Amino acid sequence: MGNIQTFGVAGAGVIGAGWAARALAGGLHVLAWDPDPEAGQWLRETVDNAWPVMEKIGLHPDASLDRLRIAESLETMAASADFIQESAPERLELKTELHRRIDQAADPVVVIASSTSGLLPSEFQSRCRHPERVLVGHPFNPVYLLPLVEVVAGERTAEASIDRAIQIYADLGMHPLQVRKEVPGFLSDRLQEALWREALHLVNDGVATPEELDAAISFGPGLRWALWGTCLIFHLAGGRGACAKC
Ligand SMILES: NC(=O)c1ccc[n+]([C@@H]2O[C@H](COP(=O)([O-])OP(=O)(O)OC[C@H]3O[C@@H](n4cnc5c(N)ncnc54)[C@H](O)[C@@H]3O)[C@@H](O)[C@H]2O)c1
């Protein structure tokens, strides 16, 4: 499993719990830390709820709920994990400071990945002693079901760290997609936001209601998007000439 045994979770909310479930199902040990004293219980309940689905999908032979542990401190977690996924609230100062603390405590070879939905990894690197192992691994909710993870390097991320993260995510059954340039919002959310902006315009102009716009997606293009991206769909819609290039 990418030569890691313990998957570290910093921030055990919706996304951190999703990572924990996926890593446990992949046979890893999970060590989680969250400042909220009630987060541990919530994390266990969330993972318990997800487990029957994970069993249907297929568990690693070593997978066990007993491999989930709650760390006493951020530093304990960071010092014990072989890979760390940060899933704290989407606030730049909070995440930058959190990365500084994780970087202080973690062995320099340990990759630190942020689940951020759109902040830049170069910012998270700014206070780290080992910025070369800091990157973004942006997942999609629920993390234990959706395979996509956008992998984004910061200005000082080493290529070896990107390769390592991609290998670890792939070993967990994910589809890692490396984003070529560091841009806010990465790829999927930029595409989703473009659609959302247009929906707001259409509602504002009285062209359609939110319910009608949802129907315009879910009974049509949404069904195709479950399988293919927009570029391939338009390519296929180009007719015989386009298909000949497929
Ligand atoms: N919810 C989504 O659909 C989604 C999808 C992809 C990525 N993300 C990203 O994942 C991250 C977490 O989002 P979420 O939806 O799980 O939020 P959440 O509010 O459910 O969970 C955040 C957790 O972080 C904890 N926390 C607070 N301060 C902290 C600190 N200083 N250090 C560590 N943990 C701290 C909170 O107690 C909470 O348990 C964000 O960066 C978000 O943009 C969210």
PDB file of C-alpha atoms and ligand atoms in Angstrom:
ATOM      1  CA  MET A   1       0.000   0.000   0.000  1.00  0.00           C
ATOM      2  CA  GLY A   2       2.398   2.681  -1.232  1.00  0.00           C
ATOM      3  CA  ASN A   3       4.594   1.420   1.634  1.00  0.00           C
ATOM      4  CA  ILE A   4       2.440   3.134   4.228  1.00  0.00           C
ATOM      5  CA  GLN A   5       0.749   1.594   7.238  1.00  0.00           C
ATOM      6  CA  THR A   6      -0.726   4.510   9.124  1.00  0.00           C
ATOM      7  CA  PHE A   7      -2.915   7.115   7.437  1.00  0.00           C
ATOM      8  CA  GLY A   8      -3.018  10.325   9.469  1.00  0.00           C
ATOM      9  CA  VAL A   9      -6.191  12.420   9.549  1.00  0.00           C
ATOM     10  CA  ALA A  10      -6.033  16.073  10.682  1.00  0.00           C
ATOM     11  CA  GLY A  11      -9.602  17.320  11.048  1.00  0.00           C
ATOM     12  CA  ALA A  12     -12.248  14.612  11.365  1.00  0.00           C
ATOM     13  CA  GLY A  13     -15.391  16.241   9.999  1.00  0.00           C
ATOM     14  CA  VAL A  14     -17.325  15.194   6.897  1.00  0.00           C
ATOM     15  CA  ILE A  15     -14.237  14.862   4.703  1.00  0.00           C
ATOM     16  CA  GLY A  16     -11.785  13.612   7.328  1.00  0.00           C
ATOM     17  CA  ALA A  17     -14.249  10.845   8.280  1.00  0.00           C
ATOM     18  CA  GLY A  18     -14.632   9.954   4.609  1.00  0.00           C
ATOM     19  CA  TRP A  19     -10.853   9.615   4.275  1.00  0.00           C
ATOM     20  CA  ALA A  20     -10.763   7.490   7.427  1.00  0.00           C
ATOM     21  CA  ALA A  21     -13.398   5.113   6.033  1.00  0.00           C
ATOM     22  CA  ARG A  22     -11.577   4.772   2.711  1.00  0.00           C
ATOM     23  CA  ALA A  23      -8.186   4.204   4.341  1.00  0.00           C
ATOM     24  CA  LEU A  24      -9.588   1.638   6.814  1.00  0.00           C
ATOM     25  CA  ALA A  25     -11.312  -0.219   3.969  1.00  0.00           C
ATOM     26  CA  GLY A  26      -7.937  -0.217   2.212  1.00  0.00           C
ATOM     27  CA  GLY A  27      -6.413  -2.127   5.134  1.00  0.00           C
ATOM     28  CA  LEU A  28      -4.534   0.796   6.678  1.00  0.00           C
ATOM     29  CA  HIS A  29      -4.343   1.929  10.265  1.00  0.00           C
ATOM     30  CA  VAL A  30      -5.943   5.341  10.745  1.00  0.00           C
ATOM     31  CA  LEU A  31      -4.819   7.815  13.389  1.00  0.00           C
ATOM     32  CA  ALA A  32      -7.105  10.836  13.570  1.00  0.00           C
ATOM     33  CA  TRP A  33      -6.916  14.125  15.417  1.00  0.00           C
ATOM     34  CA  ASP A  34      -9.560  16.840  15.756  1.00  0.00           C
ATOM     35  CA  PRO A  35      -9.737  19.686  18.315  1.00  0.00           C
ATOM     36  CA  ASP A  36     -13.441  19.059  18.937  1.00  0.00           C
ATOM     37  CA  PRO A  37     -13.711  16.626  21.890  1.00  0.00           C
ATOM     38  CA  GLU A  38     -16.871  15.110  20.366  1.00  0.00           C
ATOM     39  CA  ALA A  39     -15.296  14.549  16.959  1.00  0.00           C
ATOM     40  CA  GLY A  40     -13.910  11.115  17.873  1.00  0.00           C
ATOM     41  CA  GLN A  41     -17.328   9.677  18.624  1.00  0.00           C
ATOM     42  CA  TRP A  42     -18.809  11.281  15.531  1.00  0.00           C
ATOM     43  CA  LEU A  43     -15.952   9.877  13.453  1.00  0.00           C
ATOM     44  CA  ARG A  44     -16.537   6.335  14.731  1.00  0.00           C
ATOM     45  CA  GLU A  45     -20.289   6.589  14.057  1.00  0.00           C
ATOM     46  CA  THR A  46     -19.686   7.908  10.549  1.00  0.00           C
ATOM     47  CA  VAL A  47     -17.222   5.157   9.713  1.00  0.00           C
ATOM     48  CA  ASP A  48     -19.578   2.530  11.207  1.00  0.00           C
ATOM     49  CA  ASN A  49     -22.395   3.839   8.995  1.00  0.00           C
ATOM     50  CA  ALA A  50     -20.215   3.705   5.891  1.00  0.00           C
ATOM     51  CA  TRP A  51     -18.855   0.230   6.598  1.00  0.00           C
ATOM     52  CA  PRO A  52     -21.712  -1.904   5.138  1.00  0.00           C
ATOM     53  CA  VAL A  53     -21.318  -0.075   1.825  1.00  0.00           C
ATOM     54  CA  MET A  54     -17.564  -0.546   1.974  1.00  0.00           C
ATOM     55  CA  GLU A  55     -18.097  -4.274   2.585  1.00  0.00           C
ATOM     56  CA  LYS A  56     -20.274  -4.482  -0.527  1.00  0.00           C
ATOM     57  CA  ILE A  57     -17.674  -2.659  -2.604  1.00  0.00           C
ATOM     58  CA  GLY A  58     -14.962  -4.950  -1.259  1.00  0.00           C
ATOM     59  CA  LEU A  59     -12.591  -4.653   1.685  1.00  0.00           C
ATOM     60  CA  HIS A  60      -8.834  -5.199   1.744  1.00  0.00           C
ATOM     61  CA  PRO A  61      -8.039  -8.494   3.570  1.00  0.00           C
ATOM     62  CA  ASP A  62      -6.514  -6.491   6.450  1.00  0.00           C
ATOM     63  CA  ALA A  63      -9.401  -4.029   6.694  1.00  0.00           C
ATOM     64  CA  SER A  64     -10.739  -3.594  10.209  1.00  0.00           C
ATOM     65  CA  LEU A  65     -12.671  -0.978  12.158  1.00  0.00           C
ATOM     66  CA  ASP A  66     -10.344  -1.790  15.055  1.00  0.00           C
ATOM     67  CA  ARG A  67      -7.573  -0.020  13.154  1.00  0.00           C
ATOM     68  CA  LEU A  68      -9.141   3.381  13.846  1.00  0.00           C
ATOM     69  CA  ARG A  69      -7.543   5.302  16.695  1.00  0.00           C
ATOM     70  CA  ILE A  70      -7.955   8.850  17.979  1.00  0.00           C
ATOM     71  CA  ALA A  71      -4.713  10.719  18.714  1.00  0.00           C
ATOM     72  CA  GLU A  72      -4.268  12.750  21.892  1.00  0.00           C
ATOM     73  CA  SER A  73      -2.693  15.632  20.031  1.00  0.00           C
ATOM     74  CA  LEU A  74      -1.966  16.878  16.554  1.00  0.00           C
ATOM     75  CA  GLU A  75       1.726  16.350  17.175  1.00  0.00           C
ATOM     76  CA  THR A  76       1.228  12.706  18.257  1.00  0.00           C
ATOM     77  CA  MET A  77      -0.720  12.013  15.086  1.00  0.00           C
ATOM     78  CA  ALA A  78       1.816  13.787  12.864  1.00  0.00           C
ATOM     79  CA  ALA A  79       4.770  11.988  14.450  1.00  0.00           C
ATOM     80  CA  SER A  80       3.155   8.545  14.006  1.00  0.00           C
ATOM     81  CA  ALA A  81       1.572   8.716  10.538  1.00  0.00           C
ATOM     82  CA  ASP A  82       3.218   7.661   7.253  1.00  0.00           C
ATOM     83  CA  PHE A  83       0.969   9.958   5.206  1.00  0.00           C
ATOM     84  CA  ILE A  84      -1.141  12.861   6.459  1.00  0.00           C
ATOM     85  CA  GLN A  85      -4.392  14.174   5.002  1.00  0.00           C
ATOM     86  CA  GLU A  86      -5.435  17.562   6.365  1.00  0.00           C
ATOM     87  CA  SER A  87      -9.210  18.181   6.307  1.00  0.00           C
ATOM     88  CA  ALA A  88      -9.673  21.192   8.564  1.00  0.00           C
ATOM     89  CA  PRO A  89     -12.081  24.107   7.899  1.00  0.00           C
ATOM     90  CA  GLU A  90     -11.550  26.042   4.676  1.00  0.00           C
ATOM     91  CA  ARG A  91      -9.783  29.054   6.205  1.00  0.00           C
ATOM     92  CA  LEU A  92      -6.389  30.100   4.877  1.00  0.00           C
ATOM     93  CA  GLU A  93      -4.789  31.243   8.130  1.00  0.00           C
ATOM     94  CA  LEU A  94      -6.059  28.202  10.049  1.00  0.00           C
ATOM     95  CA  LYS A  95      -4.770  25.779   7.419  1.00  0.00           C
ATOM     96  CA  THR A  96      -1.414  27.548   6.966  1.00  0.00           C
ATOM     97  CA  GLU A  97      -0.760  27.440  10.712  1.00  0.00           C
ATOM     98  CA  LEU A  98      -1.936  23.829  10.894  1.00  0.00           C
ATOM     99  CA  HIS A  99       0.515  22.880   8.149  1.00  0.00           C
ATOM    100  CA  ARG A 100       3.313  24.583  10.077  1.00  0.00           C
ATOM    101  CA  ARG A 101       2.542  22.469  13.144  1.00  0.00           C
ATOM    102  CA  ILE A 102       2.171  19.235  11.199  1.00  0.00           C
ATOM    103  CA  ASP A 103       5.414  19.932   9.331  1.00  0.00           C
ATOM    104  CA  GLN A 104       7.230  20.529  12.631  1.00  0.00           C
ATOM    105  CA  ALA A 105       6.149  17.179  14.050  1.00  0.00           C
ATOM    106  CA  ALA A 106       6.160  14.858  11.023  1.00  0.00           C
ATOM    107  CA  ASP A 107       9.183  13.030   9.654  1.00  0.00           C
ATOM    108  CA  PRO A 108      10.452  14.929   6.560  1.00  0.00           C
ATOM    109  CA  VAL A 109       9.669  11.994   4.254  1.00  0.00           C
ATOM    110  CA  VAL A 110       5.970  12.032   5.191  1.00  0.00           C
ATOM    111  CA  VAL A 111       3.752  13.640   2.552  1.00  0.00           C
ATOM    112  CA  ILE A 112       1.196  16.180   3.839  1.00  0.00           C
ATOM    113  CA  ALA A 113      -1.850  16.528   1.603  1.00  0.00           C
ATOM    114  CA  SER A 114      -4.638  19.068   2.055  1.00  0.00           C
ATOM    115  CA  SER A 115      -8.272  18.343   1.181  1.00  0.00           C
ATOM    116  CA  THR A 116      -8.854  22.043   0.446  1.00  0.00           C
ATOM    117  CA  SER A 117     -11.541  22.726  -2.137  1.00  0.00           C
ATOM    118  CA  GLY A 118      -9.692  25.605  -3.708  1.00  0.00           C
ATOM    119  CA  LEU A 119      -6.909  27.212  -1.642  1.00  0.00           C
ATOM    120  CA  LEU A 120      -3.373  27.060  -3.000  1.00  0.00           C
ATOM    121  CA  PRO A 121      -0.723  24.625  -1.753  1.00  0.00           C
ATOM    122  CA  SER A 122       1.967  27.325  -2.134  1.00  0.00           C
ATOM    123  CA  GLU A 123       0.239  29.176   0.719  1.00  0.00           C
ATOM    124  CA  PHE A 124       0.315  26.094   2.969  1.00  0.00           C
ATOM    125  CA  GLN A 125       4.036  25.659   2.247  1.00  0.00           C
ATOM    126  CA  SER A 126       4.918  29.165   3.340  1.00  0.00           C
ATOM    127  CA  ARG A 127       5.700  28.331   7.000  1.00  0.00           C
ATOM    128  CA  CYS A 128       6.949  24.755   6.506  1.00  0.00           C
ATOM    129  CA  ARG A 129      10.525  23.621   6.960  1.00  0.00           C
ATOM    130  CA  HIS A 130       9.955  20.880   4.395  1.00  0.00           C
ATOM    131  CA  PRO A 131       7.664  22.452   1.791  1.00  0.00           C
ATOM    132  CA  GLU A 132       8.709  19.859  -0.775  1.00  0.00           C
ATOM    133  CA  ARG A 133       6.293  17.317   0.773  1.00  0.00           C
ATOM    134  CA  VAL A 134       3.258  19.633   0.922  1.00  0.00           C
ATOM    135  CA  LEU A 135       0.552  19.352  -1.749  1.00  0.00           C
ATOM    136  CA  VAL A 136      -3.199  19.295  -2.305  1.00  0.00           C
ATOM    137  CA  GLY A 137      -5.230  16.093  -2.621  1.00  0.00           C
ATOM    138  CA  HIS A 138      -8.761  17.381  -3.202  1.00  0.00           C
ATOM    139  CA  PRO A 139     -11.386  14.634  -2.807  1.00  0.00           C
ATOM    140  CA  PHE A 140     -15.127  14.550  -3.392  1.00  0.00           C
ATOM    141  CA  ASN A 141     -17.833  13.815  -0.854  1.00  0.00           C
ATOM    142  CA  PRO A 142     -18.386  11.034   0.126  1.00  0.00           C
ATOM    143  CA  VAL A 143     -14.670  10.301  -0.059  1.00  0.00           C
ATOM    144  CA  TYR A 144     -15.175   6.558   0.518  1.00  0.00           C
ATOM    145  CA  LEU A 145     -17.399   6.292  -2.601  1.00  0.00           C
ATOM    146  CA  LEU A 146     -16.201   8.866  -5.148  1.00  0.00           C
ATOM    147  CA  PRO A 147     -12.843   7.970  -6.681  1.00  0.00           C
ATOM    148  CA  LEU A 148     -11.642  11.354  -7.976  1.00  0.00           C
ATOM    149  CA  VAL A 149      -8.856  13.139  -6.129  1.00  0.00           C
ATOM    150  CA  GLU A 150      -7.267  16.229  -7.699  1.00  0.00           C
ATOM    151  CA  VAL A 151      -3.545  16.341  -6.933  1.00  0.00           C
ATOM    152  CA  VAL A 152      -1.996  19.820  -7.043  1.00  0.00           C
ATOM    153  CA  ALA A 153       1.623  20.835  -6.500  1.00  0.00           C
ATOM    154  CA  GLY A 154       2.659  24.114  -4.939  1.00  0.00           C
ATOM    155  CA  GLU A 155       5.635  26.166  -6.108  1.00  0.00           C
ATOM    156  CA  ARG A 156       7.992  24.167  -3.895  1.00  0.00           C
ATOM    157  CA  THR A 157       6.448  20.684  -4.057  1.00  0.00           C
ATOM    158  CA  ALA A 158       8.858  17.952  -5.194  1.00  0.00           C
ATOM    159  CA  GLU A 159       7.782  15.757  -8.096  1.00  0.00           C
ATOM    160  CA  ALA A 160       8.609  12.733  -5.926  1.00  0.00           C
ATOM    161  CA  SER A 161       5.987  13.833  -3.384  1.00  0.00           C
ATOM    162  CA  ILE A 162       3.351  14.112  -6.109  1.00  0.00           C
ATOM    163  CA  ASP A 163       4.281  10.634  -7.382  1.00  0.00           C
ATOM    164  CA  ARG A 164       4.067   9.244  -3.869  1.00  0.00           C
ATOM    165  CA  ALA A 165       0.640  10.773  -3.191  1.00  0.00           C
ATOM    166  CA  ILE A 166      -0.673   9.528  -6.539  1.00  0.00           C
ATOM    167  CA  GLN A 167       0.545   6.008  -5.727  1.00  0.00           C
ATOM    168  CA  ILE A 168      -1.046   6.032  -2.268  1.00  0.00           C
ATOM    169  CA  TYR A 169      -4.372   7.330  -3.582  1.00  0.00           C
ATOM    170  CA  ALA A 170      -4.343   4.792  -6.438  1.00  0.00           C
ATOM    171  CA  ASP A 171      -3.660   1.997  -3.943  1.00  0.00           C
ATOM    172  CA  LEU A 172      -6.792   3.171  -2.086  1.00  0.00           C
ATOM    173  CA  GLY A 173      -8.835   2.620  -5.249  1.00  0.00           C
ATOM    174  CA  MET A 174      -9.014   6.284  -6.220  1.00  0.00           C
ATOM    175  CA  HIS A 175      -8.585   8.064  -9.534  1.00  0.00           C
ATOM    176  CA  PRO A 176      -5.809  10.615  -8.914  1.00  0.00           C
ATOM    177  CA  LEU A 177      -5.854  13.457 -11.444  1.00  0.00           C
ATOM    178  CA  GLN A 178      -2.803  15.712 -11.411  1.00  0.00           C
ATOM    179  CA  VAL A 179      -3.655  19.353 -12.078  1.00  0.00           C
ATOM    180  CA  ARG A 180      -0.951  20.808 -14.337  1.00  0.00           C
ATOM    181  CA  LYS A 181      -0.995  24.339 -12.910  1.00  0.00           C
ATOM    182  CA  GLU A 182      -1.784  25.648  -9.458  1.00  0.00           C
ATOM    183  CA  VAL A 183      -5.081  27.531  -9.902  1.00  0.00           C
ATOM    184  CA  PRO A 184      -7.735  28.394  -7.282  1.00  0.00           C
ATOM    185  CA  GLY A 185     -10.627  25.917  -7.349  1.00  0.00           C
ATOM    186  CA  PHE A 186      -8.659  23.369  -9.411  1.00  0.00           C
ATOM    187  CA  LEU A 187     -10.664  21.621 -12.187  1.00  0.00           C
ATOM    188  CA  SER A 188     -13.951  20.010 -11.103  1.00  0.00           C
ATOM    189  CA  ASP A 189     -15.129  22.813  -8.857  1.00  0.00           C
ATOM    190  CA  ARG A 190     -14.321  25.433 -11.518  1.00  0.00           C
ATOM    191  CA  LEU A 191     -16.508  23.502 -13.962  1.00  0.00           C
ATOM    192  CA  GLN A 192     -19.269  23.146 -11.365  1.00  0.00           C
ATOM    193  CA  GLU A 193     -19.064  26.847 -10.470  1.00  0.00           C
ATOM    194  CA  ALA A 194     -19.399  27.843 -14.134  1.00  0.00           C
ATOM    195  CA  LEU A 195     -22.662  25.908 -14.326  1.00  0.00           C
ATOM    196  CA  TRP A 196     -23.810  27.316 -10.983  1.00  0.00           C
ATOM    197  CA  ARG A 197     -23.140  30.915 -12.135  1.00  0.00           C
ATOM    198  CA  GLU A 198     -25.282  30.346 -15.232  1.00  0.00           C
ATOM    199  CA  ALA A 199     -28.057  28.786 -13.125  1.00  0.00           C
ATOM    200  CA  LEU A 200     -28.116  31.892 -10.912  1.00  0.00           C
ATOM    201  CA  HIS A 201     -28.363  34.136 -14.006  1.00  0.00           C
ATOM    202  CA  LEU A 202     -31.230  32.069 -15.436  1.00  0.00           C
ATOM    203  CA  VAL A 203     -33.178  32.198 -12.166  1.00  0.00           C
ATOM    204  CA  ASN A 204     -32.466  35.926 -11.776  1.00  0.00           C
ATOM    205  CA  ASP A 205     -33.718  36.613 -15.324  1.00  0.00           C
ATOM    206  CA  GLY A 206     -36.920  34.636 -14.680  1.00  0.00           C
ATOM    207  CA  VAL A 207     -36.053  32.076 -17.372  1.00  0.00           C
ATOM    208  CA  ALA A 208     -36.395  29.040 -15.098  1.00  0.00           C
ATOM    209  CA  THR A 209     -36.959  27.988 -11.489  1.00  0.00           C
ATOM    210  CA  PRO A 210     -34.260  26.105  -9.526  1.00  0.00           C
ATOM    211  CA  GLU A 211     -36.409  22.938  -9.834  1.00  0.00           C
ATOM    212  CA  GLU A 212     -36.606  23.302 -13.611  1.00  0.00           C
ATOM    213  CA  LEU A 213     -32.852  23.836 -13.883  1.00  0.00           C
ATOM    214  CA  ASP A 214     -32.222  20.726 -11.790  1.00  0.00           C
ATOM    215  CA  ALA A 215     -34.540  18.740 -14.078  1.00  0.00           C
ATOM    216  CA  ALA A 216     -32.658  20.128 -17.076  1.00  0.00           C
ATOM    217  CA  ILE A 217     -29.556  18.425 -15.726  1.00  0.00           C
ATOM    218  CA  SER A 218     -30.702  15.282 -13.962  1.00  0.00           C
ATOM    219  CA  PHE A 219     -32.946  13.895 -16.755  1.00  0.00           C
ATOM    220  CA  GLY A 220     -30.476  14.719 -19.516  1.00  0.00           C
ATOM    221  CA  PRO A 221     -26.810  15.696 -19.484  1.00  0.00           C
ATOM    222  CA  GLY A 222     -26.353  14.562 -15.881  1.00  0.00           C
ATOM    223  CA  LEU A 223     -26.945  10.968 -16.929  1.00  0.00           C
ATOM    224  CA  ARG A 224     -24.237  11.254 -19.590  1.00  0.00           C
ATOM    225  CA  TRP A 225     -21.864  13.049 -17.219  1.00  0.00           C
ATOM    226  CA  ALA A 226     -21.966   9.999 -14.957  1.00  0.00           C
ATOM    227  CA  LEU A 227     -19.924   8.263 -17.661  1.00  0.00           C
ATOM    228  CA  TRP A 228     -18.246  10.858 -19.884  1.00  0.00           C
ATOM    229  CA  GLY A 229     -16.886  14.361 -19.629  1.00  0.00           C
ATOM    230  CA  THR A 230     -18.164  17.343 -21.609  1.00  0.00           C
ATOM    231  CA  CYS A 231     -15.299  17.254 -24.142  1.00  0.00           C
ATOM    232  CA  LEU A 232     -15.924  13.639 -25.165  1.00  0.00           C
ATOM    233  CA  ILE A 233     -19.709  14.168 -25.296  1.00  0.00           C
ATOM    234  CA  PHE A 234     -19.350  17.137 -27.672  1.00  0.00           C
ATOM    235  CA  HIS A 235     -16.783  15.203 -29.696  1.00  0.00           C
ATOM    236  CA  LEU A 236     -19.247  12.313 -30.130  1.00  0.00           C
ATOM    237  CA  ALA A 237     -22.052  14.784 -30.949  1.00  0.00           C
ATOM    238  CA  GLY A 238     -19.964  15.951 -33.901  1.00  0.00           C
ATOM    239  CA  GLY A 239     -21.295  13.104 -36.040  1.00  0.00           C
ATOM    240  CA  ARG A 240     -19.582  10.628 -38.330  1.00  0.00           C
ATOM    241  CA  GLY A 241     -16.410  12.650 -38.849  1.00  0.00           C
ATOM    242  CA  ALA A 242     -15.923  13.166 -35.140  1.00  0.00           C
ATOM    243  CA  CYS A 243     -16.609   9.531 -34.342  1.00  0.00           C
ATOM    244  CA  ALA A 244     -14.064   8.407 -36.943  1.00  0.00           C
ATOM    245  CA  LYS A 245     -11.418  10.031 -34.750  1.00  0.00           C
ATOM    246  CA  CYS A 246     -12.548   8.159 -31.627  1.00  0.00           C
TER     247      CYS A 246
HETATM  248  N1  LIG B   1     -17.691  18.978   2.398  1.00  0.00           N
HETATM  249  C1  LIG B   1     -17.327  18.783   1.138  1.00  0.00           C
HETATM  250  O1  LIG B   1     -18.146  18.448   0.255  1.00  0.00           O
HETATM  251  C2  LIG B   1     -15.879  18.913   0.745  1.00  0.00           C
HETATM  252  C3  LIG B   1     -15.456  18.287  -0.442  1.00  0.00           C
HETATM  253  C4  LIG B   1     -14.087  18.353  -0.779  1.00  0.00           C
HETATM  254  C5  LIG B   1     -13.187  19.048   0.032  1.00  0.00           C
HETATM  255  N2  LIG B   1     -13.643  19.665   1.157  1.00  0.00           N
HETATM  256  C6  LIG B   1     -12.656  20.368   1.993  1.00  0.00           C
HETATM  257  O2  LIG B   1     -12.364  19.532   3.105  1.00  0.00           O
HETATM  258  C7  LIG B   1     -12.018  20.339   4.232  1.00  0.00           C
HETATM  259  C8  LIG B   1     -12.898  19.964   5.403  1.00  0.00           C
HETATM  260  O3  LIG B   1     -14.239  20.170   5.056  1.00  0.00           O
HETATM  261  P1  LIG B   1     -15.429  19.424   5.828  1.00  0.00           P
HETATM  262  O4  LIG B   1     -16.614  19.534   4.935  1.00  0.00           O
HETATM  263  O5  LIG B   1     -14.981  18.085   6.307  1.00  0.00           O
HETATM  264  O6  LIG B   1     -15.618  20.387   7.080  1.00  0.00           O
HETATM  265  P2  LIG B   1     -16.225  19.996   8.519  1.00  0.00           P
HETATM  266  O7  LIG B   1     -16.645  21.289   9.121  1.00  0.00           O
HETATM  267  O8  LIG B   1     -17.220  18.903   8.402  1.00  0.00           O
HETATM  268  O9  LIG B   1     -14.978  19.402   9.312  1.00  0.00           O
HETATM  269  C9  LIG B   1     -13.891  20.186   9.706  1.00  0.00           C
HETATM  270  C10 LIG B   1     -13.298  19.556  10.963  1.00  0.00           C
HETATM  271  O10 LIG B   1     -12.089  20.254  11.268  1.00  0.00           O
HETATM  272  C11 LIG B   1     -12.049  20.405  12.677  1.00  0.00           C
HETATM  273  N3  LIG B   1     -11.142  21.516  13.007  1.00  0.00           N
HETATM  274  C12 LIG B   1     -11.455  22.768  13.417  1.00  0.00           C
HETATM  275  N4  LIG B   1     -10.317  23.468  13.634  1.00  0.00           N
HETATM  276  C13 LIG B   1      -9.295  22.637  13.342  1.00  0.00           C
HETATM  277  C14 LIG B   1      -7.888  22.764  13.391  1.00  0.00           C
HETATM  278  N5  LIG B   1      -7.286  23.901  13.761  1.00  0.00           N
HETATM  279  N6  LIG B   1      -7.126  21.706  13.044  1.00  0.00           N
HETATM  280  C15 LIG B   1      -7.710  20.536  12.647  1.00  0.00           C
HETATM  281  N7  LIG B   1      -9.026  20.357  12.598  1.00  0.00           N
HETATM  282  C16 LIG B   1      -9.804  21.400  12.944  1.00  0.00           C
HETATM  283  C17 LIG B   1     -13.478  20.610  13.115  1.00  0.00           C
HETATM  284  O11 LIG B   1     -13.651  20.293  14.487  1.00  0.00           O
HETATM  285  C18 LIG B   1     -14.207  19.646  12.179  1.00  0.00           C
HETATM  286  O12 LIG B   1     -14.354  18.361  12.763  1.00  0.00           O
HETATM  287  C19 LIG B   1     -12.171  21.785   3.767  1.00  0.00           C
HETATM  288  O13 LIG B   1     -10.926  22.271   3.345  1.00  0.00           O
HETATM  289  C20 LIG B   1     -13.115  21.671   2.582  1.00  0.00           C
HETATM  290  O14 LIG B   1     -12.968  22.719   1.637  1.00  0.00           O
HETATM  291  C21 LIG B   1     -14.974  19.611   1.543  1.00  0.00           C
END
